[in-house]
Tab-separated table of C-alpha atoms in Angstrom:
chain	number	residue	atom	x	y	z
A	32	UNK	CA	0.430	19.253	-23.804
A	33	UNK	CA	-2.520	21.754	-24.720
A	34	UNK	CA	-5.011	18.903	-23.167
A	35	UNK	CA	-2.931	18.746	-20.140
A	36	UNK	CA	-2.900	22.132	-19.277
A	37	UNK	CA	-6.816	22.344	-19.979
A	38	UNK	CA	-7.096	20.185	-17.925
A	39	UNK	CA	-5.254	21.792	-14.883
A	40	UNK	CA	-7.335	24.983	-15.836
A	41	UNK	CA	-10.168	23.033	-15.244
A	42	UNK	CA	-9.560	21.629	-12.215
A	43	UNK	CA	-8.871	24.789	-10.641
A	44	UNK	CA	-12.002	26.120	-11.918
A	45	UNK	CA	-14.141	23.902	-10.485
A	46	UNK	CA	-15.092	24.517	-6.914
A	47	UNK	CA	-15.544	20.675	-5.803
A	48	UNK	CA	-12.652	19.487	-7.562
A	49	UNK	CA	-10.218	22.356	-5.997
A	50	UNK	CA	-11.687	21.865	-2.998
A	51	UNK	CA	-10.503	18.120	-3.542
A	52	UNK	CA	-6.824	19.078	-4.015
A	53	UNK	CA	-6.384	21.462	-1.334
A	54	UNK	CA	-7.313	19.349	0.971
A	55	UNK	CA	-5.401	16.527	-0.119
A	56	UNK	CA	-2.432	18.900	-0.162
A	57	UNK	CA	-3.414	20.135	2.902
A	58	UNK	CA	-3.585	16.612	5.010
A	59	UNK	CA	-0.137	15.794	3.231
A	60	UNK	CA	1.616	19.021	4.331
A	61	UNK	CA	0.021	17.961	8.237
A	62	UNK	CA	1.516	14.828	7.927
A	63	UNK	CA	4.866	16.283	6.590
A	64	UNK	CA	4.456	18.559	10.036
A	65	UNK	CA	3.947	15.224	12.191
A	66	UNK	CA	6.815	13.395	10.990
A	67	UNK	CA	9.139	15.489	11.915
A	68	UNK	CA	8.183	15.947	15.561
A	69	UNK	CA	10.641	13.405	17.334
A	70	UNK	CA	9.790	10.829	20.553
A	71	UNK	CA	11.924	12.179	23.557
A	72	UNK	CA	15.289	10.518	24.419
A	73	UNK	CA	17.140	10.027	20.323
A	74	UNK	CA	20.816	10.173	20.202
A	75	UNK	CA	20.905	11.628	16.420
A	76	UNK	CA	24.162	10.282	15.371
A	77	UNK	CA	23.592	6.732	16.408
A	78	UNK	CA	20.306	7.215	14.542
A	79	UNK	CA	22.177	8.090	11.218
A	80	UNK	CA	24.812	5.632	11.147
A	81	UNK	CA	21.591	3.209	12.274
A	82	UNK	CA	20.040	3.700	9.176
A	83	UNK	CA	23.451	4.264	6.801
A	84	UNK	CA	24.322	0.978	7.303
A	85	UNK	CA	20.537	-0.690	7.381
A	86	UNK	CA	18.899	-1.933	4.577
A	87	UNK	CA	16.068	-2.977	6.307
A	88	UNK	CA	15.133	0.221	8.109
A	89	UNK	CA	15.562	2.174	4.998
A	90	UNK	CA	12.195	0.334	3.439
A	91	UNK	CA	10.479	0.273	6.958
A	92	UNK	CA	11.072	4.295	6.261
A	93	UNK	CA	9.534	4.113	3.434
A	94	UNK	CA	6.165	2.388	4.046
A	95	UNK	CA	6.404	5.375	7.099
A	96	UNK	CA	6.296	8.011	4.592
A	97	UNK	CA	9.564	9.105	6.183
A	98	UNK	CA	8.774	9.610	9.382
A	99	UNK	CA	10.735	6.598	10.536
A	100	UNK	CA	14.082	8.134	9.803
A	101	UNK	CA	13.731	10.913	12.471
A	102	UNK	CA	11.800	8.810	14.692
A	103	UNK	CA	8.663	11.227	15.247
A	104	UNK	CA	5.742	10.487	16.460
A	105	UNK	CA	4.146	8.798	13.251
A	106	UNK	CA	7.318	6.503	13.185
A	107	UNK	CA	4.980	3.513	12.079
A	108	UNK	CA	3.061	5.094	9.413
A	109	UNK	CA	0.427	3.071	7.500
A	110	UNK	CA	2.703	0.125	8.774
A	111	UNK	CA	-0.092	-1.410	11.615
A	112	UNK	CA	-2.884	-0.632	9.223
A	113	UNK	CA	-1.546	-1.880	6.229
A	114	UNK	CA	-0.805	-5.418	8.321
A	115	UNK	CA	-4.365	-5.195	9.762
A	116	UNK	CA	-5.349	-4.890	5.990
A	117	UNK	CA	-3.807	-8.111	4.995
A	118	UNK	CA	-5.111	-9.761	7.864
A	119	UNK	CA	-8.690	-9.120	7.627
A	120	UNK	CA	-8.970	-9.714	4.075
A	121	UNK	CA	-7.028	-13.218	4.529
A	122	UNK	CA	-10.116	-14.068	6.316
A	123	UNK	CA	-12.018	-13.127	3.991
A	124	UNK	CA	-10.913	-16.379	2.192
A	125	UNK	CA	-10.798	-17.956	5.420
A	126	UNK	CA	-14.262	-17.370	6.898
A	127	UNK	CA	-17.554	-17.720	5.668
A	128	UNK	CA	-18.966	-15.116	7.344
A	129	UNK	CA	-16.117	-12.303	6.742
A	130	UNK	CA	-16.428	-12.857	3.240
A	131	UNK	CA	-20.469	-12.867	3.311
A	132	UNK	CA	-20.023	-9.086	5.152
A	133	UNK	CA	-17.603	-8.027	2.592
A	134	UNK	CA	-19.175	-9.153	-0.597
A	135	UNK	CA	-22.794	-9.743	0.094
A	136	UNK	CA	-23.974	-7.011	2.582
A	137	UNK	CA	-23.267	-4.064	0.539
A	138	UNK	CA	-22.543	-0.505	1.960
A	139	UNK	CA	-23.527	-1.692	5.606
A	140	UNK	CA	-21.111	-4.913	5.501
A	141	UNK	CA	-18.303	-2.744	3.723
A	142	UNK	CA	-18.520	-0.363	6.848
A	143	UNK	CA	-18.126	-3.097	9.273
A	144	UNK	CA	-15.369	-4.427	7.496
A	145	UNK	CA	-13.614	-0.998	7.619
A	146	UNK	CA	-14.484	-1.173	11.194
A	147	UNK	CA	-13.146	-4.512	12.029
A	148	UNK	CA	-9.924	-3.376	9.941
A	149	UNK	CA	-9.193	-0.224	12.614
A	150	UNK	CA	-10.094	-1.794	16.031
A	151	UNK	CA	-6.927	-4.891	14.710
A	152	UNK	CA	-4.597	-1.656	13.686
A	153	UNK	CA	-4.818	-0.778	17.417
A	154	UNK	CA	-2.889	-4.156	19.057
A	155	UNK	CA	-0.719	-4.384	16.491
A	156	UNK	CA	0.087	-0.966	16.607
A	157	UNK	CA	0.612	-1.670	20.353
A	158	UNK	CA	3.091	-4.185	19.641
A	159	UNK	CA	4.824	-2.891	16.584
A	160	UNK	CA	5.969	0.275	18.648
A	161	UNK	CA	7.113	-1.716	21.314
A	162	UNK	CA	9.279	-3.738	19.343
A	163	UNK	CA	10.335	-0.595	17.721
A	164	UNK	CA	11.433	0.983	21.098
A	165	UNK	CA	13.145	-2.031	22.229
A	166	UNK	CA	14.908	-2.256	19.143
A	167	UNK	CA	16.314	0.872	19.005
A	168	UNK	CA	17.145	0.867	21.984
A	169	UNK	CA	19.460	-2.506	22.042
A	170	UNK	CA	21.098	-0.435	19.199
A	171	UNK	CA	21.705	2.645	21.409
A	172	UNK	CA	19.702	4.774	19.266
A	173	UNK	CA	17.053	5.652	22.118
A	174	UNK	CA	18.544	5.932	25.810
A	175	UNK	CA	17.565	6.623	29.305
A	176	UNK	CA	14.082	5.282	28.916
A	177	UNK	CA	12.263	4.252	32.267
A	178	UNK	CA	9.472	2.316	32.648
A	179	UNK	CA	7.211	5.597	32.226
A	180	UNK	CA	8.821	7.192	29.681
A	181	UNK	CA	8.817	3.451	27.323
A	182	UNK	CA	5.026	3.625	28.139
A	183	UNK	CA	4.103	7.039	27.106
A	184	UNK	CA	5.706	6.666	24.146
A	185	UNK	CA	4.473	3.489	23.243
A	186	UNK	CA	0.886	5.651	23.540
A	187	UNK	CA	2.614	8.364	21.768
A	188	UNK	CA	3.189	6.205	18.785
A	189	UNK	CA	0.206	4.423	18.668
A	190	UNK	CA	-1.859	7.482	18.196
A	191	UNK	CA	0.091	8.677	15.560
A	192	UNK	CA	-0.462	5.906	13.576
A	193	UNK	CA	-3.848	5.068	14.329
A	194	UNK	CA	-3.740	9.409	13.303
A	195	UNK	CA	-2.222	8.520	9.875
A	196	UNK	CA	-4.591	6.203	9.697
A	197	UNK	CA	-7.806	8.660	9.814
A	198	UNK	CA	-5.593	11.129	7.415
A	199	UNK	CA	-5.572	8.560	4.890
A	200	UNK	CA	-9.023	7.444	5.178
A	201	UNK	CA	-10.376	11.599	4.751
A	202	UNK	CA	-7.746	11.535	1.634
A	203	UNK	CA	-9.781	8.586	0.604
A	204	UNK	CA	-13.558	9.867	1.412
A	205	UNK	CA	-13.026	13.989	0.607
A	206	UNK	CA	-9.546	14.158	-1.187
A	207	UNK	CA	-8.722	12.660	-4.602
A	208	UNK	CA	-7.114	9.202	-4.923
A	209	UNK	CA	-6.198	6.293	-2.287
A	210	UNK	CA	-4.912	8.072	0.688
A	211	UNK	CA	-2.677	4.992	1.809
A	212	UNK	CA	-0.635	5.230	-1.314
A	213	UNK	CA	-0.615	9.051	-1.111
A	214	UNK	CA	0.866	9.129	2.332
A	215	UNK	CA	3.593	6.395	0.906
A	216	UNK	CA	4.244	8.969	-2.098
A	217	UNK	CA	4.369	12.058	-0.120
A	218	UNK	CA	6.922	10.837	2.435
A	219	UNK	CA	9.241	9.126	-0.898
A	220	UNK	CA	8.785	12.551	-2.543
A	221	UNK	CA	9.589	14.912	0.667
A	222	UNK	CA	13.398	12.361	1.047
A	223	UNK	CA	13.794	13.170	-2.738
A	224	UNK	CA	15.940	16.552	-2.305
A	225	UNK	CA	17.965	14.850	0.313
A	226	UNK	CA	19.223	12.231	-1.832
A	227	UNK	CA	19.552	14.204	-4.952
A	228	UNK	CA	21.991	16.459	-2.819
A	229	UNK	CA	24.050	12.984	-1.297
A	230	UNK	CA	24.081	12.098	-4.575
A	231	UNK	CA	25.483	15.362	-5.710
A	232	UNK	CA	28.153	15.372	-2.783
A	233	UNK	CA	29.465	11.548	-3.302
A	234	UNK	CA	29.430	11.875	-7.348
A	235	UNK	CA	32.089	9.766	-8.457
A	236	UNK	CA	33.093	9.625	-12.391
A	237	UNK	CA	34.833	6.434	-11.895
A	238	UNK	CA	30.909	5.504	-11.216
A	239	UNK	CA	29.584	7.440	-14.263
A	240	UNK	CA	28.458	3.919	-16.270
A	241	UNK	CA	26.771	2.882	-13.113
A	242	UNK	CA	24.750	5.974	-12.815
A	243	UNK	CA	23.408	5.790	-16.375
A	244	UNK	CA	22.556	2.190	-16.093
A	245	UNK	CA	20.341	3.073	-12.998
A	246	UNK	CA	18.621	5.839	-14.846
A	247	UNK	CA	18.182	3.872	-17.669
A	248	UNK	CA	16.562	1.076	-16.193
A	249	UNK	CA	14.471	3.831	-13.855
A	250	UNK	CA	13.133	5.240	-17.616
A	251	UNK	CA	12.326	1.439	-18.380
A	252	UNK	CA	10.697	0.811	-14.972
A	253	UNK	CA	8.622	4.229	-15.673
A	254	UNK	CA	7.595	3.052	-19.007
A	255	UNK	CA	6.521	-0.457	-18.508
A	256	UNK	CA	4.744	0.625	-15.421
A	257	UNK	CA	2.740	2.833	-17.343
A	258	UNK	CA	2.216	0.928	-20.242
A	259	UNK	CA	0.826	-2.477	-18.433
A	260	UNK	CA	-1.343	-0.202	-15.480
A	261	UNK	CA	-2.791	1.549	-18.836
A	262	UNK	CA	-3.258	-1.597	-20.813
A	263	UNK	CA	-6.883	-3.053	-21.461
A	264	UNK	CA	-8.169	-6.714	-22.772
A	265	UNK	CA	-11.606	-4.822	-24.430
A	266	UNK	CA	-14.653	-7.657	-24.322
A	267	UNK	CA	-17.064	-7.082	-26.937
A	268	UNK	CA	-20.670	-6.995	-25.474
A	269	UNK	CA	-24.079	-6.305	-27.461
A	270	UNK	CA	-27.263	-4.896	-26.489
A	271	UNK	CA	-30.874	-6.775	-27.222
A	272	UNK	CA	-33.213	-4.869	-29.355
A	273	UNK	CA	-36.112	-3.250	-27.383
A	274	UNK	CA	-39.418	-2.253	-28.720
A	275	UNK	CA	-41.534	0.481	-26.754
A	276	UNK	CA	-44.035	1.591	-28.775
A	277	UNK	CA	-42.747	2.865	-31.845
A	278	UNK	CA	-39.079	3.414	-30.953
A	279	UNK	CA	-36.830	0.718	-30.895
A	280	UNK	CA	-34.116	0.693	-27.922
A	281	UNK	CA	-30.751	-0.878	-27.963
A	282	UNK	CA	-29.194	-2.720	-30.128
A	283	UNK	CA	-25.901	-0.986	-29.731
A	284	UNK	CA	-22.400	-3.223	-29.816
A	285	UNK	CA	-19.515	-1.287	-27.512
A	286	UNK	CA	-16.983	-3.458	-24.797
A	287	UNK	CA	-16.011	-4.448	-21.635
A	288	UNK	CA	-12.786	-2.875	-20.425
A	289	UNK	CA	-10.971	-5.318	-18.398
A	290	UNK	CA	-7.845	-3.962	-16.859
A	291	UNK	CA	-4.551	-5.636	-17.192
A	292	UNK	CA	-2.873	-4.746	-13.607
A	293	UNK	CA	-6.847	-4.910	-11.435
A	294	UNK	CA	-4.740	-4.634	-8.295
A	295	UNK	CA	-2.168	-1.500	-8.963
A	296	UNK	CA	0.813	-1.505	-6.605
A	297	UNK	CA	-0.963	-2.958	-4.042
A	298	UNK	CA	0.585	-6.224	-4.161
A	299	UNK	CA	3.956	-5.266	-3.966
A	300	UNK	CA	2.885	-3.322	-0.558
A	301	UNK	CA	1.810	-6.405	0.630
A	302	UNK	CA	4.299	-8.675	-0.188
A	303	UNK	CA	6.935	-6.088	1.498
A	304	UNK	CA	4.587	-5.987	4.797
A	305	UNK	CA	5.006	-9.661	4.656
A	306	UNK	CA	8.449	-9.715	4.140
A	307	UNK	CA	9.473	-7.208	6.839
A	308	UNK	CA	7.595	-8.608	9.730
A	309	UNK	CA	9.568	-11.637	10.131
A	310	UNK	CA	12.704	-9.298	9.853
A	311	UNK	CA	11.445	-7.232	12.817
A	312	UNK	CA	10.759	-10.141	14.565
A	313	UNK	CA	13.953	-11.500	14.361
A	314	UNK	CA	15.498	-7.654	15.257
A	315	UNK	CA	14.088	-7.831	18.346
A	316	UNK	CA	14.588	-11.199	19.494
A	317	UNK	CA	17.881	-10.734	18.491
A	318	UNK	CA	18.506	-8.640	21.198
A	319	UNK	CA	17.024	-10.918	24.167
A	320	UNK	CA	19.121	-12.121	26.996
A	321	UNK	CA	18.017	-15.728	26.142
A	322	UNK	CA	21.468	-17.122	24.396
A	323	UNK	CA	19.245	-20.035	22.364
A	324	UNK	CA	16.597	-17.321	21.440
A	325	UNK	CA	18.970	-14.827	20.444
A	326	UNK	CA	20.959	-17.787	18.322
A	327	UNK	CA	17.541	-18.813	16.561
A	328	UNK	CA	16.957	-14.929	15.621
A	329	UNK	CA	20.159	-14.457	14.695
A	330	UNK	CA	20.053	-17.704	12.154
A	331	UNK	CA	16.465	-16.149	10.897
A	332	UNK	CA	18.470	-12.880	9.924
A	333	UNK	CA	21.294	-14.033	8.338
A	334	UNK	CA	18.635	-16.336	6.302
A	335	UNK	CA	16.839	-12.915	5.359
A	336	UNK	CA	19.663	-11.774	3.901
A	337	UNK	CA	20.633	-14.230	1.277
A	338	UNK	CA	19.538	-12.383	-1.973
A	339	UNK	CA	18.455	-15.227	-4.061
A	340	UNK	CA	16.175	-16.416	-1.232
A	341	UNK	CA	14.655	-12.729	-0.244
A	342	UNK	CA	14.095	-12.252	-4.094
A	343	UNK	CA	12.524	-15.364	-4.474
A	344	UNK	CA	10.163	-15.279	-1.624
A	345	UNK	CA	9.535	-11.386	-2.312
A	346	UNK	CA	8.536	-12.558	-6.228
A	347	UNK	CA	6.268	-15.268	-5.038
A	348	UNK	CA	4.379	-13.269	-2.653
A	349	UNK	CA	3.766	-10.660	-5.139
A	350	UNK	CA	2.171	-13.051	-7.598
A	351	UNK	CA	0.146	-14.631	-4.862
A	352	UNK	CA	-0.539	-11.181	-3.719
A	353	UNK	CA	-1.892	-9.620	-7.351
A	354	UNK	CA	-3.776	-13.236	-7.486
A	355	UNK	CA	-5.631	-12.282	-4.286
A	356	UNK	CA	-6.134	-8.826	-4.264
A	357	UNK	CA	-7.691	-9.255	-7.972
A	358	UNK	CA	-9.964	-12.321	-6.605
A	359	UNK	CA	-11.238	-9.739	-4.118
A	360	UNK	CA	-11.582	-6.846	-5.963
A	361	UNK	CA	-13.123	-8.311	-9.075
A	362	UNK	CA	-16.193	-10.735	-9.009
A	363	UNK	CA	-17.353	-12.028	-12.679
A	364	UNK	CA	-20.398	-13.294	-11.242
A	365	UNK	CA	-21.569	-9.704	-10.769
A	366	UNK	CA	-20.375	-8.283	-13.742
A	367	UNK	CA	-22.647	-10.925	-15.347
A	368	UNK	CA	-25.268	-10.442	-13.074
A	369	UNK	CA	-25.239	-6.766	-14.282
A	370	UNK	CA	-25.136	-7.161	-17.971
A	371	UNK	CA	-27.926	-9.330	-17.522
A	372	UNK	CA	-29.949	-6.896	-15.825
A	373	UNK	CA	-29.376	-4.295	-18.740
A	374	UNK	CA	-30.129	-6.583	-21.380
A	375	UNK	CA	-26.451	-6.839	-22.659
A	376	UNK	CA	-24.892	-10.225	-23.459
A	377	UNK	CA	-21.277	-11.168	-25.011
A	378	UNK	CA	-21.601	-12.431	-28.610
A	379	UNK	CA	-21.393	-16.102	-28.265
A	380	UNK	CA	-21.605	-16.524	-24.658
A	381	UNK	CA	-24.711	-17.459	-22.954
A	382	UNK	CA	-25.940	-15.106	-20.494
A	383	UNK	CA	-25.606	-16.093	-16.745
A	384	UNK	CA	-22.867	-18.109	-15.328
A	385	UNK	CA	-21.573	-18.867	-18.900
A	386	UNK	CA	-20.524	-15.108	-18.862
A	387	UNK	CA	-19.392	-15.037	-15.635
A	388	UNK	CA	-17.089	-18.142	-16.591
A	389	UNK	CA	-15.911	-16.266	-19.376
A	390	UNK	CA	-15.071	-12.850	-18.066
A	391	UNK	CA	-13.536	-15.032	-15.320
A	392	UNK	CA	-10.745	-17.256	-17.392
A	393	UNK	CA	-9.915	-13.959	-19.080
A	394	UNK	CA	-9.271	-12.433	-16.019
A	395	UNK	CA	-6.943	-14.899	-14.892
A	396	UNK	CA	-5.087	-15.327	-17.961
A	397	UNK	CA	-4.826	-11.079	-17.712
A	398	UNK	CA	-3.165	-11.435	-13.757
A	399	UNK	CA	-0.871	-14.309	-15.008
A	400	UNK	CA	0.630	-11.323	-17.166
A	401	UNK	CA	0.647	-8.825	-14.382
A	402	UNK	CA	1.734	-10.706	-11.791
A	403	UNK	CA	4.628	-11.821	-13.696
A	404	UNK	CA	5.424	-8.470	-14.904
A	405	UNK	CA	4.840	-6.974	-11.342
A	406	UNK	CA	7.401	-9.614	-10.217
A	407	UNK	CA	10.037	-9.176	-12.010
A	408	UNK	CA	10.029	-5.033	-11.669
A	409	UNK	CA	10.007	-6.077	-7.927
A	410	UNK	CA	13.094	-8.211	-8.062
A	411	UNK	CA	14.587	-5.616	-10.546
A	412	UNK	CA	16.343	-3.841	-8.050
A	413	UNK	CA	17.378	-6.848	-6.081
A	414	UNK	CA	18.940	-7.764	-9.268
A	415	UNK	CA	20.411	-4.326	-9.870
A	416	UNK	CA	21.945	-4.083	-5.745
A	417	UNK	CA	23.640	-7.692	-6.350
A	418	UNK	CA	25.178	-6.546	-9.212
A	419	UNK	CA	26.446	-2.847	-7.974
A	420	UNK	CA	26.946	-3.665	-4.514
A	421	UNK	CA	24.811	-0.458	-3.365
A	422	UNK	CA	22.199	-1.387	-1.314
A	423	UNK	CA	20.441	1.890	-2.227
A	424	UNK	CA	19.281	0.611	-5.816
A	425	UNK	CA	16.785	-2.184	-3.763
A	426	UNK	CA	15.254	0.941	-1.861
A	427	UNK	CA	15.227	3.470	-4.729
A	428	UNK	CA	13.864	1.078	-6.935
A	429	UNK	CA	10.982	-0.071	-4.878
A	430	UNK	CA	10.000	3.929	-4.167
A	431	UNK	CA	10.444	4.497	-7.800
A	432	UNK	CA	7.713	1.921	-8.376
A	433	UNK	CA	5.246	2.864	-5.588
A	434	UNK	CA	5.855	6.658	-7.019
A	435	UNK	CA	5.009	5.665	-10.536
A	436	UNK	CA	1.959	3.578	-9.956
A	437	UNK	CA	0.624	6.225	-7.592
A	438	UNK	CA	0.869	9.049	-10.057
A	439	UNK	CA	-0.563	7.182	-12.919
A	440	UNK	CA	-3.732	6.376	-10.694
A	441	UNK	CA	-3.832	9.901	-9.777
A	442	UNK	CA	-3.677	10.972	-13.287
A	443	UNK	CA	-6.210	8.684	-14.220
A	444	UNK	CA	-8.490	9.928	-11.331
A	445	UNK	CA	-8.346	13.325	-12.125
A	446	UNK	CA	-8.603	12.670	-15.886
A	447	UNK	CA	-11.772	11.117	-14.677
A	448	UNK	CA	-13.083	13.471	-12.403
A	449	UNK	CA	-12.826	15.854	-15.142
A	450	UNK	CA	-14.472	14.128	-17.850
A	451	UNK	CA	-17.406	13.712	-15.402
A	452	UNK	CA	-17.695	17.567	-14.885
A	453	UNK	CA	-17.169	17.964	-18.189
A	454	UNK	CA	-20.395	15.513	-19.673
């Protein structure tokens, strides 16, 4: 506890890293601002029975950060980004020349990337608030809309998420930590008093053993998140002997760390973008005047909401998900490139390609684990709302998760940041 508060003290005492944290804090108390600045035209108590009674808004709400559930201005959050995300690195696998610009041509090609990434968030951002708007409004939540008014805010709510956007991205350059998953955290945290006092007004004893089986599988969710995104497969790796002059260099044996979870929570944000689009599809087609349309959307939603289906195609996309987003993130061949370059090698492995096929099968042994483990705390609370019958143990359980891996990279961050300042 000593360490930790040392820590703190140093943090604070640093200019750059205080700088850092105030203006992390600062861009999340701006967006807390924004999202709760309402589009014209909301009937409030449609709105709250709306999203009482809706499953599938309350996790749109919380990739939002929140600002869903009073329909401000940032209503889609990260949402368009996020799906632009996905998109452009799918095509990274896709196309030859997407993945030479992302992998190959360095700083420049990483820029362009980011590039290509924003100008997609801009249609789909387009479209996404224009389903949104008709949406709501088939479910009386929005009224008296003209033509104009539907327009301007479709342009209303476009900027405010291609705004979020640009907040996240500053977090990312100037603040401390990934400012996509911050903006996720600080809208779960900011709905966190509100449901501790709904909780507090609905307590039921007759519920008590239901309430201490959700908090005890919240402590084990906590723990095993932290235990696996801490978790390391250490690779020993040796140093040749150099002689330069009359000193002798290397020669040194230390490791490799190799991270069990490489890809965080990330997958899990993924595999929920996926999973929601085809519901808000299906919301808003639902609602067209065509009868055989509206029967086909209608058949997509009720096959949405079988459980064993959702939870099996919500597992498999977050192992195919972890798969990906590690195959991305991680390339062997320039880890081994690298050691090569310093003159370090891994006992009993040639150097070269040999390595790289090495550090390689490891890794994928390593995301076999995690994307199992990732899996199953995903379906957890699928699990846990079939058995209860509260539909609030699916949403709190995947916030819980997003909250847990979020702080443990921030911890880790800072921690590092630190350690830097203090060498």
């Amino acid at each position: 506890m000593q360490t930790f508060f040392t820590k703190i003290r140093l943090i604070f005492e640093d200019t750059t890293l205080r700088g850092k944290v105030l203006f992390t804090l600062g861009i999340l108390i701006l967006f807390r601002i924004l999202a709760t600045i309402p589009i014209p035209g909301i009937d409030a108590r449609q709105l709250e029975n709306l999203f009482s009674n809706n499953q599938f808004l309350g996790l749109l709400n919380i990739f939002s950060g929140g600002g869903l559930a009073n329909l401000s201005i940032v209503m889609l959050g990260l949402g368009p980004y996020i799906t632009a995300s996905i998109i452009m690195q799918l095509m990274t696998v896709m196309s030859p020349k997407v993945k030479q610009l992302y992998h190959e041509e360095g700083d420049a090609g990483r820029r362009k990337f980011g590039q290509y990434t924003r100008t997609l968030t801009v249609p789909l951002a387009f479209i996404q608030s224009f389903g949104f708007l008709t949406l709501l409004s088939n479910q009386g939540v929005v009224q008296g809309l003209g033509t104009f008014d539907t327009v301007t805010n479709v342009i209303v709510i476009t900027a405010g998420s291609l705004l979020l956007m640009w907040l996240g991205e500053l977090i990312t350059e100037y603040g401390v930590g990934n400012g996509v998953s911050l903006l996720i955290f600080a809208g779960i945290i900011a709905a966190l008093p509100g449901a501790v006092g709904d909780l507090y007004q609905t307590f039921d004893t007759t519920q008590l053993p239901m309430y201490i089986g959700f908090a005890i599988a919240a402590f084990a969710v906590i723990l095993a998140v932290v235990i696996v995104t801490e978790a390391e497969r250490p690779v020993p790796i040796t140093y040749a002997k150099q002689v330069r002059g009359m000193k002798t260099y290397g020669g040194v044996s230390t490791y490799l760390p190799l991270r069990l979870n490489q890809a965080g929570v990330i997958p899990i944000i993924f595999a929920l973008s996926i999973l929601l689009f085809p519901q808000m599809i299906f919301n808003f087609l639902a609602g067209v005047n065509n009868l055989f349309i509206a029967n086909i959307a209608q058949q997509g939603l009720e096959l949405m909401e079988i459980g064993w289906l959702y939870a099996a195609f919500y597992f498999l996309l977050v192992i195919g998900f972890t798969y990906f987003y590690t195959a991305i993130t991680f390339d062997p061949d320039k880890i081994a490139t690298n050691l090569q370059k310093s003159g370090a090698f891994v006992p009993g492995i040639r150097p070269g390609q040999a390595t790289a096929q090495y550090v390689g099968s490891i890794v994928t042994r390593l995301t076999l684990v995690s994307a199992m483990f990732l899996g199953v705390v995903a379906v957890l609370p699928l699990a846990l709302q079939s058995a209860t019958g509260n539909p609030m143990f699916a949403i709190g359980g995947t916030a819980l998760l997003i909250v847990v891996s979020v702080v443990v990279d921030m911890v880790k961050r800072m921690d590092a940041q630190v350690s830097i300042r203090q060498y």
